[in-house]
Coordinates of C-alpha atoms and ligand atoms in Angstrom, one line a residue:
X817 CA 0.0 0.0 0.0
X818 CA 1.4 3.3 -1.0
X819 CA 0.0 6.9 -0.6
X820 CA 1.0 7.7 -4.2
X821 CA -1.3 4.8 -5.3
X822 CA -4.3 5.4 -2.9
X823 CA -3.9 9.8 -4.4
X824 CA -4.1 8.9 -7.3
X825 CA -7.4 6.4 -7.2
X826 CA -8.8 9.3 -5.9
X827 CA -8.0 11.7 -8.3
X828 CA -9.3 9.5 -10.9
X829 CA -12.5 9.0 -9.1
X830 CA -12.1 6.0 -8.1
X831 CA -13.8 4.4 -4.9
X832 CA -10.9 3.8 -1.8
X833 CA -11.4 0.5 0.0
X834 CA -11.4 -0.2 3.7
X835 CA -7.8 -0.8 3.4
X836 CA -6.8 2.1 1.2
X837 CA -8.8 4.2 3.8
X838 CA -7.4 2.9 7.2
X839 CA -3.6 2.6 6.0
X840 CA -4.1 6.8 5.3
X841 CA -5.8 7.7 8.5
X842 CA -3.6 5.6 10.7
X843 CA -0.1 6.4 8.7
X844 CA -1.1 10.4 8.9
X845 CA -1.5 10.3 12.6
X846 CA 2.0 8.1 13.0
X847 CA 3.6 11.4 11.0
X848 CA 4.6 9.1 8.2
X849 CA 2.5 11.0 5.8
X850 CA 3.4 14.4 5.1
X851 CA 0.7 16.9 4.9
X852 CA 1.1 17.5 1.1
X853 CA 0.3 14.2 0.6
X854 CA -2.8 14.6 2.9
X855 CA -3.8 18.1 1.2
X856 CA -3.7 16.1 -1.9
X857 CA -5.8 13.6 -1.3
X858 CA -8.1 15.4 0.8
X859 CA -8.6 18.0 -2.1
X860 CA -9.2 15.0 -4.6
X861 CA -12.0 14.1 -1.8
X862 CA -13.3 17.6 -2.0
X863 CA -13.4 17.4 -5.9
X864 CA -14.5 13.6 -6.6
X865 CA -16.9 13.4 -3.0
X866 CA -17.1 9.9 -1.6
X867 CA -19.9 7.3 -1.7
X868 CA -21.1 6.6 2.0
X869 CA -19.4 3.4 2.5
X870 CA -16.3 5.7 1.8
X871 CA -17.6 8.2 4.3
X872 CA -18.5 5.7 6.8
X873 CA -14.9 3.8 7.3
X874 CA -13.5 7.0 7.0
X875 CA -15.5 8.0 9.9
X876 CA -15.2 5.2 12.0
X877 CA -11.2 5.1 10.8
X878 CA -11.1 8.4 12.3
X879 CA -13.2 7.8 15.5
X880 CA -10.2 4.7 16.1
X881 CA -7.5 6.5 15.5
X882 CA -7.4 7.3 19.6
X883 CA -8.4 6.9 22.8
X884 CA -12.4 6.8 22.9
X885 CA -13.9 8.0 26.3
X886 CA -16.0 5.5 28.3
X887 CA -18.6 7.6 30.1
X888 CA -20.5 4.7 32.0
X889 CA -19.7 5.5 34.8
X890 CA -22.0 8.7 35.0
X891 CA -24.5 6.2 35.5
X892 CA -27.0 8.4 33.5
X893 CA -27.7 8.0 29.2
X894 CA -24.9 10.9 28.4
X895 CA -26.5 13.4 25.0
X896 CA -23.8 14.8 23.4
X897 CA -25.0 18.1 20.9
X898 CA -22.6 19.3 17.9
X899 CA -22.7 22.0 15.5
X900 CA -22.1 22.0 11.9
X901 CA -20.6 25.9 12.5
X902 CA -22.4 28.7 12.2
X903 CA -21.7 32.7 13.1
X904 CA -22.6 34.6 16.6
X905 CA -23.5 30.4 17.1
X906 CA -23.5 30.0 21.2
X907 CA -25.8 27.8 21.4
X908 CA -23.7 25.4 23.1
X909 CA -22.7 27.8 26.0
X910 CA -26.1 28.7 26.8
X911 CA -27.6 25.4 26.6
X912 CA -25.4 23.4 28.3
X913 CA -25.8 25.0 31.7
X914 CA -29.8 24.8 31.4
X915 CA -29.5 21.1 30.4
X916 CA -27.2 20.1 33.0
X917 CA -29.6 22.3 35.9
X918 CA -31.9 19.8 34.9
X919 CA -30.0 16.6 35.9
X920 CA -29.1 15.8 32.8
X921 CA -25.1 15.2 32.8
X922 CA -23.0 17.5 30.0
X923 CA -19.7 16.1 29.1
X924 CA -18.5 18.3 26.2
X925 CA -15.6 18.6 24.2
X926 CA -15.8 21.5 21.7
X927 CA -13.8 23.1 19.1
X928 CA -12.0 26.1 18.1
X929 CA -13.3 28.0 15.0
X930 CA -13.0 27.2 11.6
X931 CA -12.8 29.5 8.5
X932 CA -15.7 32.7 9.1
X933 CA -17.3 30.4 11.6
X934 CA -16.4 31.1 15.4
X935 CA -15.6 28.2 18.2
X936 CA -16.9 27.8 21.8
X937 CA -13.5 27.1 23.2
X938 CA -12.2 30.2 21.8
X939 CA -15.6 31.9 22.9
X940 CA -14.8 30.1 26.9
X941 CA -11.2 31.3 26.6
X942 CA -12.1 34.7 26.3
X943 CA -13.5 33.9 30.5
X944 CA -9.7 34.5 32.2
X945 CA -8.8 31.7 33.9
X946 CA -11.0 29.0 31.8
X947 CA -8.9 26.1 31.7
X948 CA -9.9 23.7 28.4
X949 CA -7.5 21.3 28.7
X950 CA -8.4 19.4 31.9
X951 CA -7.3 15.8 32.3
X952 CA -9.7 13.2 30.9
X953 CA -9.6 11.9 34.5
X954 CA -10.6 15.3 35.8
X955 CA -13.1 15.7 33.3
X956 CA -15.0 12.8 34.3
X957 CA -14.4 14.2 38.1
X958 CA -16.1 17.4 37.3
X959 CA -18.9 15.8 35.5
X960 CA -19.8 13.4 38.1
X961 CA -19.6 16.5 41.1
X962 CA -21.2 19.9 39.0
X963 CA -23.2 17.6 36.0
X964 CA -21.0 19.5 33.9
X965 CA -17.8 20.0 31.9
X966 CA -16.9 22.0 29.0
X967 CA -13.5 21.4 27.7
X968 CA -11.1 21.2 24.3
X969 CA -10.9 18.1 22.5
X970 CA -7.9 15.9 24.1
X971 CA -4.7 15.7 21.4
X972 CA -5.6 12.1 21.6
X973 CA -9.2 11.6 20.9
X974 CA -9.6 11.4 17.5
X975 CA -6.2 12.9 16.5
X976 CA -6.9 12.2 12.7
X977 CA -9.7 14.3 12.9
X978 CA -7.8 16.9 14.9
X979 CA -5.0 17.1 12.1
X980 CA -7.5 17.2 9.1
X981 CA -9.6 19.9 10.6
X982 CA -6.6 22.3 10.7
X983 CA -5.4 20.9 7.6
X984 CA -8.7 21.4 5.9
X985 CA -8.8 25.1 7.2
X986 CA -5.2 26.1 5.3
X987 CA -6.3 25.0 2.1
X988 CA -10.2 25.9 1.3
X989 CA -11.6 21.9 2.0
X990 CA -13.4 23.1 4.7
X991 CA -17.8 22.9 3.1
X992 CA -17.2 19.1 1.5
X993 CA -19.8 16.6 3.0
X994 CA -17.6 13.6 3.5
X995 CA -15.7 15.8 5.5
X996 CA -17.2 17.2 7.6
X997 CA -20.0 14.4 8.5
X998 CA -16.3 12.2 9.3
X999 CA -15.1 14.4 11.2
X1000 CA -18.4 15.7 13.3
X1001 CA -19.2 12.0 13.8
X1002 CA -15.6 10.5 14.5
X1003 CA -15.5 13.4 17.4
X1004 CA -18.6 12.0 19.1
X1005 CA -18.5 8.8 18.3
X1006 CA -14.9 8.6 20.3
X1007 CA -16.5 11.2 22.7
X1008 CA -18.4 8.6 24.3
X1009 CA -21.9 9.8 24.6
X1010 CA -24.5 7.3 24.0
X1011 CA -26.7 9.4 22.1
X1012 CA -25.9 12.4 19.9
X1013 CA -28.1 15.7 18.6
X1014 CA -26.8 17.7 15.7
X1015 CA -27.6 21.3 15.0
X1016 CA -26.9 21.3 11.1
X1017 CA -27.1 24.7 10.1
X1018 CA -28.4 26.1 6.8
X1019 CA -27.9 29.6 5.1
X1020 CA -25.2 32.0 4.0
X1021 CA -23.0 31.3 6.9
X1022 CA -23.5 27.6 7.5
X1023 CA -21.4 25.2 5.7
X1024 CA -24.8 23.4 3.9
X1025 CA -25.9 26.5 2.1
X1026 CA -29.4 25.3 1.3
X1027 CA -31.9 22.9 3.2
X1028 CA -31.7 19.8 0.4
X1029 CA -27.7 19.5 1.0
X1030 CA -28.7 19.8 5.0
X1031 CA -31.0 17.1 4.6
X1032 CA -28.5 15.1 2.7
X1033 CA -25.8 15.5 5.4
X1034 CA -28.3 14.7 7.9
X1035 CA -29.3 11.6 6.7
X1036 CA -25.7 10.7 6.3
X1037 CA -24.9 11.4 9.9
X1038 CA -27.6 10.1 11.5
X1039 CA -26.8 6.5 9.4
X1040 CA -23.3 6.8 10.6
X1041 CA -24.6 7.2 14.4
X1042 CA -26.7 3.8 13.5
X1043 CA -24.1 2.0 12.5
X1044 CA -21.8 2.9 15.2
X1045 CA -24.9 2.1 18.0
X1046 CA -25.8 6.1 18.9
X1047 CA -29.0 7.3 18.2
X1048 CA -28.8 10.6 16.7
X1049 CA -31.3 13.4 15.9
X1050 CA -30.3 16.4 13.5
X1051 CA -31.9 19.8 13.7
X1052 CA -32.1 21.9 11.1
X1053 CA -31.8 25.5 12.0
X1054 CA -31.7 28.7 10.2
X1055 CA -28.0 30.4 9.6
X1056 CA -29.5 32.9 7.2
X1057 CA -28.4 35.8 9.5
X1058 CA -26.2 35.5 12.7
X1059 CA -27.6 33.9 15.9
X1060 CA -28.6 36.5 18.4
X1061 CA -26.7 39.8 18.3
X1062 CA -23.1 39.2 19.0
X1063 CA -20.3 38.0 17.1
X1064 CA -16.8 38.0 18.3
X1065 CA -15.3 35.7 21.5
X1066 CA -16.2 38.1 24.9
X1067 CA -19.1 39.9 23.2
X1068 CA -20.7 36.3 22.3
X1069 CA -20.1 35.4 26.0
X1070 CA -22.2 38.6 27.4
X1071 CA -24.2 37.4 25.2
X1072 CA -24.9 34.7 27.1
X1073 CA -24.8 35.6 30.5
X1074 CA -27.8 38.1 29.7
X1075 CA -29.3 35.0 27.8
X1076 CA -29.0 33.1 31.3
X1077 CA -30.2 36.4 33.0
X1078 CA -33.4 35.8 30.9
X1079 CA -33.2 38.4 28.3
X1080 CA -33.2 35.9 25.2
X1081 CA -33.4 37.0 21.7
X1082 CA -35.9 35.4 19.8
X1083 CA -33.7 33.3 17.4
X1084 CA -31.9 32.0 20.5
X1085 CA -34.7 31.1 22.4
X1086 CA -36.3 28.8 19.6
X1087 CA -33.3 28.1 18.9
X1088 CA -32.6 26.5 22.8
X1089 CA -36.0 25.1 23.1
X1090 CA -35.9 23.3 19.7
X1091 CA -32.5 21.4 20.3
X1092 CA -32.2 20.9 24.0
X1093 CA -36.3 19.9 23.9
X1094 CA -34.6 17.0 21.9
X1095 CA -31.6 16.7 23.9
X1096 CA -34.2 16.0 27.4
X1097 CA -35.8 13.2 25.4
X1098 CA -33.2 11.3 23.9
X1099 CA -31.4 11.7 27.8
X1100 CA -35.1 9.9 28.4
X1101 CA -36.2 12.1 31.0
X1102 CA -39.4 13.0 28.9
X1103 CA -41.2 12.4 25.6
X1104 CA -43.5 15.2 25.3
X1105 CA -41.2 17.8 23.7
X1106 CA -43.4 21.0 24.6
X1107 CA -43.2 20.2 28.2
X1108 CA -39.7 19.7 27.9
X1109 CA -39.5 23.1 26.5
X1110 CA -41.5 24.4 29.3
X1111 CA -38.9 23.1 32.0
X1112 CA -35.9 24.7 29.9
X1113 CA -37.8 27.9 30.1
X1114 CA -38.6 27.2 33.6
X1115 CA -34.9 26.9 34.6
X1116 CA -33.8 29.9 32.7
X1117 CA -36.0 31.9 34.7
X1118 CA -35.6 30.6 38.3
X1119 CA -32.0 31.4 37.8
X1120 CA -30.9 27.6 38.4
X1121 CA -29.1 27.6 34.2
X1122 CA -27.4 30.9 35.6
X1123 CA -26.3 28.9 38.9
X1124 CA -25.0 26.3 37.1
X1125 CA -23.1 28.2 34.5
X1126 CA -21.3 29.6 36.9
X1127 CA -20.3 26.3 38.3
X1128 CA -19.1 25.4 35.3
X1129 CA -16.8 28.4 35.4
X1130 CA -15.6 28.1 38.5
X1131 CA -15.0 24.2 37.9
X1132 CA -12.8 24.8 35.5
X1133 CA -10.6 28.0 37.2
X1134 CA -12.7 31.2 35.2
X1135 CA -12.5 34.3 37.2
X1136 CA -16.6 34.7 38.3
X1137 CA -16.1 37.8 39.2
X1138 CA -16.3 39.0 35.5
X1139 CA -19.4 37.3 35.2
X1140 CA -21.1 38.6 38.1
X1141 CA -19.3 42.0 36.9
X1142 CA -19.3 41.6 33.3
X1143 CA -17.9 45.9 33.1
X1144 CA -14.8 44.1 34.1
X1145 CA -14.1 42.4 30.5
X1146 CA -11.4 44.0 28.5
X1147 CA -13.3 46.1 26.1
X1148 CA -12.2 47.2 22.1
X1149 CA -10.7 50.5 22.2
X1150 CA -13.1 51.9 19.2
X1151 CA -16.9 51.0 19.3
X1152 CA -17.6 52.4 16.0
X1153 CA -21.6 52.5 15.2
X1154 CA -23.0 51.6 11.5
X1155 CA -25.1 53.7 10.5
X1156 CA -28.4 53.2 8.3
X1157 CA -28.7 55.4 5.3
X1158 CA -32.0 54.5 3.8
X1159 CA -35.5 53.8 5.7
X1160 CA -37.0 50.2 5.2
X1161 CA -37.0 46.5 6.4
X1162 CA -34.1 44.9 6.5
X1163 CA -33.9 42.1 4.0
X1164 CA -30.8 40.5 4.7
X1165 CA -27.6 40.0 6.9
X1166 CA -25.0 37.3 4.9
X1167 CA -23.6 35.6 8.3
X1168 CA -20.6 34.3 6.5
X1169 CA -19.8 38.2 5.4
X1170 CA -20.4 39.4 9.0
X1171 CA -18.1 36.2 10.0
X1172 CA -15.6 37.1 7.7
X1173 CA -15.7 41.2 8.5
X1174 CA -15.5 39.2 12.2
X1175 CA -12.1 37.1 11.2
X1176 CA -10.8 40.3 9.4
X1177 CA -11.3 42.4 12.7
X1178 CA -8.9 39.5 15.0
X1179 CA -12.1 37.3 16.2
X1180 CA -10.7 34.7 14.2
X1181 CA -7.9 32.9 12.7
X1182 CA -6.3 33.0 9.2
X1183 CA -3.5 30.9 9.6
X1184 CA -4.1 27.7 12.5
X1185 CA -0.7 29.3 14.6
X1186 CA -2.3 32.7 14.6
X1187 CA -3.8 33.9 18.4
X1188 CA -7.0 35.8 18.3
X1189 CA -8.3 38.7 19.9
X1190 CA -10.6 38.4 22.4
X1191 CA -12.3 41.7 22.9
X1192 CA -13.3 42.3 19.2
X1193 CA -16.4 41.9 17.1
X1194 CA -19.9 43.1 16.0
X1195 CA -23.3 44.0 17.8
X1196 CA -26.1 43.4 15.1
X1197 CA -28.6 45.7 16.9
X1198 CA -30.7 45.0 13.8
X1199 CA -32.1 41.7 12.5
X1200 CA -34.0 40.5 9.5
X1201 CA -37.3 41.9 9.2
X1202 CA -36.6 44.5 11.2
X1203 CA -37.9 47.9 10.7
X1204 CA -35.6 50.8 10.7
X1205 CA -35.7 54.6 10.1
X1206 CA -32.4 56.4 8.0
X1207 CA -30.1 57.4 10.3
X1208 CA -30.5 55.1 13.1
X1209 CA -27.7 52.2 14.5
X1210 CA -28.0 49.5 12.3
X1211 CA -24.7 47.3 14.6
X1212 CA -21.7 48.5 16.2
X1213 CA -18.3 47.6 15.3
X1214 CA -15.5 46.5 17.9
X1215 CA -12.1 47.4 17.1
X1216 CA -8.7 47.9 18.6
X1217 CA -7.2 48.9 15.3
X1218 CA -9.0 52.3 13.9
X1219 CA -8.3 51.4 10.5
X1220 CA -9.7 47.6 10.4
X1221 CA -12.6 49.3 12.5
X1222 CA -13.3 51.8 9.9
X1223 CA -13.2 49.1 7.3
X1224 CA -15.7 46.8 8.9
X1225 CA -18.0 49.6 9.1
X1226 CA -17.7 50.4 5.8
X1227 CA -18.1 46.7 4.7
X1228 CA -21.7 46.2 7.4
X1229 CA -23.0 49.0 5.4
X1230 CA -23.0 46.6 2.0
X1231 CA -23.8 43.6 4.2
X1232 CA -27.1 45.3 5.3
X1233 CA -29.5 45.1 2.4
X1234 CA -32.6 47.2 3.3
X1235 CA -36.1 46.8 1.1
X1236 CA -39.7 49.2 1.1
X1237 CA -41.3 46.4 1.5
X1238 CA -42.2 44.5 4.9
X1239 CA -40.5 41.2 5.2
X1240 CA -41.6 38.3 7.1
X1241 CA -39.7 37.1 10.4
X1242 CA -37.7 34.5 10.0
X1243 CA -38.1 30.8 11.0
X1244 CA -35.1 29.4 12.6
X1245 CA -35.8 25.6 13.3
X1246 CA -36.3 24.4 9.8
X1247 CA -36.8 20.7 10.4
X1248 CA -36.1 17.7 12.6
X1249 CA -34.3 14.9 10.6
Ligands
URA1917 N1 -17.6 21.0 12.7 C1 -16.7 20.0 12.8 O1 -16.4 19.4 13.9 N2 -16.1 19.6 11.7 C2 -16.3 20.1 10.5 O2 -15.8 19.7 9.5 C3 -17.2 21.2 10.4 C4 -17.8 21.6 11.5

């Protein structure tokens, strides 16, 4: 077997057997495959696609290619929740806390971001003191004493996937369906959890640009989790626009704490209710999804999701004090407001270009070795279907360079398109695959 050979099937559209599969996931993580040859052969995927046998051992390749966590001894039916990416998406961080103030037990590993979309781990770093690398060991520790642990995936569970993902990122593979069902489903299927619940997002800054290739993928996922014994749900949501108003690493997180505090956008609540409804079920600790809904609501209003996210913070070494206080975050030197300059409806927000005027700003990475800064962003203080008069904020931009800051503005008055006509609100759970 030789990685020459197994490029060049590829390339010529050819279908890769078990074999042909394994020996390149398994040789890549070893080193003794360069990442040229990788980039090759993971373009060649992009290009020529795989069939889903191919995308199955590829997964399950990948899930194998480290440790896989045992979570039994939580006692309780584990639920993990994953995102295809998305922009402003914190779903995760304010979910997990009401889920797990509900008795159900959260053990999460998460990721950082990838291409215009932003990560939670980067989002939780931007908390000082958050600690995401905590000892599987630990991890369990924390789980079993607060019901909750958020942390980084460990270099050694699924390390193919870990080395693709960042390889993907440098050269453009990142929106191919192969990819990223193998590499959301290795993650989770060596995560542990018995059962799984996707939110597969769909729009301009989603990966699955419309609802048919979502489908697809979801199908394709969800077959995966059969085969490897997880039952898994996929939720379709809306990625049209960002999620909720903030994009950027500390705005996302005050974000959330209001969230927490009760004040919920509207996206974000159906958002919450629609996924972690699920979540509650598949756990098995209730069938009738609008009561489950009722109980999330419930907990996000009696304060016990606020409680618990700050357990989770203090578990894992955050500074609670910026919570309680969030004044005390570092803020952007230039808060630099975009300004409407028409009256109207606004039509449309392209998530991907506000994730990308995001990345451009520091939010994000361009290279994988490149650090990010925390503080800046965007506050979308308009959202689709929104009326708004000439002159009045349509989002403010958070800079620490004037010039970038300046830019971004510039670039969020394109972005905004703004119609006579009324436009209808948005939906943003699409369907339930
Ligand atoms: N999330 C992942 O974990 N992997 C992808 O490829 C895309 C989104």
């Amino acid at each position: 077997m030789n990685i020459q050979q197994i490029i060049a099937n590829k390339r010529d559209k050819k279908i890769l057997s078990q074999e042909e599969i394994e020996y390149f996931v398994n040789e890549y993580v070893k080193g003794n495959i360069t990442d040229y040859q990788a980039a090759a052969l993971v373009m060649a995927i992009y290009l020529n696609g795989m069939t889903e046998g191919e995308t199955t051992m590829l997964t399950l390749a990948m899930a194998r290619s480290g440790e896989t966590l045992d979570l039994s001894t939580l006692n309780k039916t584990v639920v993990d929740k994953h995102s295809t990416g998305g922009v402003g998406d914190k779903i995760t961080i304010v979910l997990m806390p009401i889920i797990a103030s509900l008795g159900i037990p959260v053990a999460k590993m998460s990721g950082r971001g990838l291409g215009f979309t932003g990560g939670t781990i980067d989002k939780l770093e931007s908390i000082p003191g958050y600690n995401i690398e905590i000892p599987i060991n630990n991890f369990i520790e924390i789980v079993k004493k607060t019901g909750i642990s958020v942390i980084g995936q460990t270099a050694n569970l699924a390390p193919a996937d870990k080395k693709l993902y960042a390889l993907r990122d440098t050269i453009a593979c990142v929106d191919s369906m192969p990819l990223i069902a193998s590499s959301i489903m290795s993650k989770k299927i060596a995560a542990g959890a018995e059962k799984i619940v996707l939110d597969v997002t769909v729009g301009s800054g989603a990966f699955m640009k419309d609802k048919e290739s979502a489908v697809e993928i979801s199908k394709l996922m969800k077959k995966i989790g059969t085969l490897a014994n997880k039952e898994t749900v996929c939720v379709l949501t809306n990625m049209d626009e960002p999620v909720g108003k903030a994009v950027g690493n500390t705005l996302e997180i005050l974000e959330t704490i209001e969230c927490l505090k009760g004040n919920i956008p509207n996206d974000i609540k159906e958002i919450i209710l629609g996924i972690g409804s699920y979540i509650i079920k598949l756990a098995g600790e209730g069938d009738n999804l609008e009561e489950n809904k009722k109980r999330i609501l419930e907990n996000i209003y009696n304060g016990k999701a606020y409680d618990k996210f700050i357990e989770l913070i203090t578990s894992q070494g955050g500074d609670i004090s910026y919570i309680e206080n969030p004044d005390k975050f570092e803020k952007a030197k230039y808060i630099l407001p975009v300004v409407a300059n028409k009256s109207g409806y606004i039509a449309e927000i392209n998530a991907k270009d506000v994730g990308e005027t995001s990345v451009d700003l520091g939010a994000g990475r361009v290279k994988k070795e490149d650090g990010i800064d925390h503080a800046v962003g965007i506050i979308l203080e308009k959202k689709i279907a929104d009326e708004v008069k000439e002159g009045e904020i349509l989002a403010y931009v958070h800079a620490n360079n004037e010039e970038k800051g300046e830019k971004a503005v510039k670039r969020l008055q394109e972005i905004y398109i703004i119609v006579e006509q009324k436009i209808e609100p948005e939906k943003y759970i699409l369907d339930i695959i």
